[in-house]
Structure formats: structure tokens, C-alpha cells
Amino acid sequence: MKELHWMAVGHISKSAVEEIKRSGGKVIHVQATADVPAIFMVGIPCEFFSRNSNDVQIKGWNELFITVPSYGLSFSLSSQLYKQSLHISQVSVQKTGLALINERMFK
């Protein structure tokens, strides 16, 4: 059964948006209000196995590598910040970016 694995990111590449939508996923741009920057809510399609289990595989520390074998998807979630010892979860959402595995989100 298909489901969506949801995550929030500050930036997303055009190629990643196209691949997610082509696979049946969703990308929602949440507009900024007052002092809150805009973010993207991303629903990556995946296979649902049980209540707490799907086929999304996430590995990494400073940069996360996200693969979904059932849909042939591969992404990287990286940060705009210096990465030597910072875990990606310690970075504010606005400083993160999702791209295809072979793309460079931040230079």
C-alpha cells in the first residue's frame, strides 16, 4: 500500500520537486508570515508495511541520504551551515535543502 513519508525542508531543488511529483508525492510551499520564513512540506511516496514501518531508508549524520527502493528515489538532505560535527537535526529547517542524490544543493 502506498503512503507518504512527510518532512519539512527550507529549500528543494527543481529536479527533486519534479521527481517527487512524478512518483505520486506532494510538495507544498508553506508561505512566510511575519517573522517565520517559508518552508516546504514534502511527502515522499513509499510503500507502507505496518503501522510504524515503510521502505524509506535514511542514513547519515551531517548530510542525510534518503532512498525509497519501491519508487527508485534517492535524495540528499543537506545544510547551508558548516558541517564538521553538526548533526542535520540540529540545523533549523530554513537552512536545509533536499536534492536528488547526484545534485549539489549548497555550494
PDB file of C-alpha atoms in Angstrom:
ATOM      1  CA  MET A   1       0.000   0.000   0.000  1.00  0.00           C
ATOM      2  CA  LYS A   2       1.307   3.474  -0.887  1.00  0.00           C
ATOM      3  CA  GLU A   3       1.738   6.200   1.723  1.00  0.00           C
ATOM      4  CA  LEU A   4       3.630   9.478   2.004  1.00  0.00           C
ATOM      5  CA  HIS A   5       6.630   9.991   4.278  1.00  0.00           C
ATOM      6  CA  TRP A   6       6.428  13.673   5.311  1.00  0.00           C
ATOM      7  CA  MET A   7       9.316  16.002   6.085  1.00  0.00           C
ATOM      8  CA  ALA A   8       9.937  19.756   6.194  1.00  0.00           C
ATOM      9  CA  VAL A   9      12.811  21.480   4.377  1.00  0.00           C
ATOM     10  CA  GLY A  10      13.818  25.068   3.766  1.00  0.00           C
ATOM     11  CA  HIS A  11      14.834  24.587   0.122  1.00  0.00           C
ATOM     12  CA  ILE A  12      14.220  21.961  -2.543  1.00  0.00           C
ATOM     13  CA  SER A  13      15.743  21.585  -5.992  1.00  0.00           C
ATOM     14  CA  LYS A  14      13.555  21.788  -9.077  1.00  0.00           C
ATOM     15  CA  SER A  15      14.662  18.273 -10.086  1.00  0.00           C
ATOM     16  CA  ALA A  16      13.674  16.865  -6.688  1.00  0.00           C
ATOM     17  CA  VAL A  17      10.233  18.508  -6.945  1.00  0.00           C
ATOM     18  CA  GLU A  18       9.711  17.011 -10.403  1.00  0.00           C
ATOM     19  CA  GLU A  19      10.823  13.511  -9.306  1.00  0.00           C
ATOM     20  CA  ILE A  20       8.629  13.549  -6.194  1.00  0.00           C
ATOM     21  CA  LYS A  21       5.568  14.679  -8.140  1.00  0.00           C
ATOM     22  CA  ARG A  22       6.259  12.199 -10.982  1.00  0.00           C
ATOM     23  CA  SER A  23       6.265   9.389  -8.386  1.00  0.00           C
ATOM     24  CA  GLY A  24       2.960  10.487  -6.848  1.00  0.00           C
ATOM     25  CA  GLY A  25       4.347  12.519  -3.954  1.00  0.00           C
ATOM     26  CA  LYS A  26       3.494  16.054  -2.875  1.00  0.00           C
ATOM     27  CA  VAL A  27       5.424  19.283  -2.355  1.00  0.00           C
ATOM     28  CA  ILE A  28       3.613  22.076  -0.518  1.00  0.00           C
ATOM     29  CA  HIS A  29       5.166  25.536  -0.209  1.00  0.00           C
ATOM     30  CA  VAL A  30       4.148  26.984   3.149  1.00  0.00           C
ATOM     31  CA  GLN A  31       4.316  30.766   2.757  1.00  0.00           C
ATOM     32  CA  ALA A  32       6.071  33.008   5.234  1.00  0.00           C
ATOM     33  CA  THR A  33       4.077  35.005   7.778  1.00  0.00           C
ATOM     34  CA  ALA A  34       5.533  37.809   9.928  1.00  0.00           C
ATOM     35  CA  ASP A  35       8.961  36.622  11.167  1.00  0.00           C
ATOM     36  CA  VAL A  36       8.531  32.981  10.098  1.00  0.00           C
ATOM     37  CA  PRO A  37      10.416  32.056   6.889  1.00  0.00           C
ATOM     38  CA  ALA A  38       8.733  29.965   4.191  1.00  0.00           C
ATOM     39  CA  ILE A  39       9.348  26.202   4.178  1.00  0.00           C
ATOM     40  CA  PHE A  40       8.384  23.228   2.040  1.00  0.00           C
ATOM     41  CA  MET A  41       6.381  20.268   3.302  1.00  0.00           C
ATOM     42  CA  VAL A  42       7.473  17.249   1.260  1.00  0.00           C
ATOM     43  CA  GLY A  43       5.517  13.989   1.008  1.00  0.00           C
ATOM     44  CA  ILE A  44       7.828  11.313  -0.441  1.00  0.00           C
ATOM     45  CA  PRO A  45       5.905   8.303  -1.775  1.00  0.00           C
ATOM     46  CA  CYS A  46       6.804   4.963  -0.203  1.00  0.00           C
ATOM     47  CA  GLU A  47       5.427   1.504   0.483  1.00  0.00           C
ATOM     48  CA  PHE A  48       3.550   1.058   3.765  1.00  0.00           C
ATOM     49  CA  PHE A  49       4.350  -2.198   5.609  1.00  0.00           C
ATOM     50  CA  SER A  50       2.806  -1.752   9.044  1.00  0.00           C
ATOM     51  CA  ARG A  51       1.736   0.978  11.452  1.00  0.00           C
ATOM     52  CA  ASN A  52       5.317   2.173  12.077  1.00  0.00           C
ATOM     53  CA  SER A  53       7.145   0.721   9.096  1.00  0.00           C
ATOM     54  CA  ASN A  54       7.697   1.745   5.487  1.00  0.00           C
ATOM     55  CA  ASP A  55      10.519   1.345   2.968  1.00  0.00           C
ATOM     56  CA  VAL A  56      12.094   4.793   3.430  1.00  0.00           C
ATOM     57  CA  GLN A  57      15.774   4.343   4.310  1.00  0.00           C
ATOM     58  CA  ILE A  58      17.569   7.285   5.967  1.00  0.00           C
ATOM     59  CA  LYS A  59      21.311   7.210   6.692  1.00  0.00           C
ATOM     60  CA  GLY A  60      23.885   9.823   7.539  1.00  0.00           C
ATOM     61  CA  TRP A  61      24.957  12.412  10.063  1.00  0.00           C
ATOM     62  CA  ASN A  62      25.894  15.818   8.615  1.00  0.00           C
ATOM     63  CA  GLU A  63      24.070  15.031   5.405  1.00  0.00           C
ATOM     64  CA  LEU A  64      21.227  12.520   5.228  1.00  0.00           C
ATOM     65  CA  PHE A  65      20.804  10.135   2.334  1.00  0.00           C
ATOM     66  CA  ILE A  66      17.196   9.137   1.752  1.00  0.00           C
ATOM     67  CA  THR A  67      16.305   6.219  -0.503  1.00  0.00           C
ATOM     68  CA  VAL A  68      12.967   4.661  -1.343  1.00  0.00           C
ATOM     69  CA  PRO A  69      13.577   1.375  -3.191  1.00  0.00           C
ATOM     70  CA  SER A  70       9.920   0.826  -4.142  1.00  0.00           C
ATOM     71  CA  TYR A  71       9.899   4.068  -6.156  1.00  0.00           C
ATOM     72  CA  GLY A  72      13.580   4.197  -7.168  1.00  0.00           C
ATOM     73  CA  LEU A  73      14.051   7.519  -5.364  1.00  0.00           C
ATOM     74  CA  SER A  74      17.347   8.796  -3.919  1.00  0.00           C
ATOM     75  CA  PHE A  75      17.757  12.180  -2.231  1.00  0.00           C
ATOM     76  CA  SER A  76      20.218  14.019  -0.036  1.00  0.00           C
ATOM     77  CA  LEU A  77      19.196  16.380   2.748  1.00  0.00           C
ATOM     78  CA  SER A  78      21.976  18.837   3.479  1.00  0.00           C
ATOM     79  CA  SER A  79      22.606  22.067   5.351  1.00  0.00           C
ATOM     80  CA  GLN A  80      23.867  25.533   4.461  1.00  0.00           C
ATOM     81  CA  LEU A  81      25.884  25.562   7.688  1.00  0.00           C
ATOM     82  CA  TYR A  82      29.408  24.374   8.432  1.00  0.00           C
ATOM     83  CA  LYS A  83      29.049  20.630   8.839  1.00  0.00           C
ATOM     84  CA  GLN A  84      32.077  19.179  10.620  1.00  0.00           C
ATOM     85  CA  SER A  85      30.324  17.875  13.732  1.00  0.00           C
ATOM     86  CA  LEU A  86      26.789  19.190  13.391  1.00  0.00           C
ATOM     87  CA  HIS A  87      24.027  16.592  13.043  1.00  0.00           C
ATOM     88  CA  ILE A  88      21.476  17.658  10.428  1.00  0.00           C
ATOM     89  CA  SER A  89      18.712  17.543  13.062  1.00  0.00           C
ATOM     90  CA  GLN A  90      20.476  20.398  14.912  1.00  0.00           C
ATOM     91  CA  VAL A  91      20.034  22.722  11.915  1.00  0.00           C
ATOM     92  CA  SER A  92      16.986  24.959  11.593  1.00  0.00           C
ATOM     93  CA  VAL A  93      14.617  23.884   8.821  1.00  0.00           C
ATOM     94  CA  GLN A  94      15.208  27.100   6.878  1.00  0.00           C
ATOM     95  CA  LYS A  95      18.896  26.171   6.463  1.00  0.00           C
ATOM     96  CA  THR A  96      18.217  22.702   4.987  1.00  0.00           C
ATOM     97  CA  GLY A  97      17.774  21.627   1.401  1.00  0.00           C
ATOM     98  CA  LEU A  98      16.558  18.493  -0.383  1.00  0.00           C
ATOM     99  CA  ALA A  99      18.020  17.495  -3.747  1.00  0.00           C
ATOM    100  CA  LEU A 100      18.461  14.412  -5.906  1.00  0.00           C
ATOM    101  CA  ILE A 101      21.421  12.316  -4.803  1.00  0.00           C
ATOM    102  CA  ASN A 102      23.530  13.416  -7.792  1.00  0.00           C
ATOM    103  CA  GLU A 103      22.836  17.152  -7.306  1.00  0.00           C
ATOM    104  CA  ARG A 104      24.594  19.700  -5.125  1.00  0.00           C
ATOM    105  CA  MET A 105      22.098  21.775  -3.115  1.00  0.00           C
ATOM    106  CA  PHE A 106      24.511  24.212  -1.449  1.00  0.00           C
ATOM    107  CA  LYS A 107      27.928  25.245  -2.686  1.00  0.00           C
TER     108      LYS A 107
END
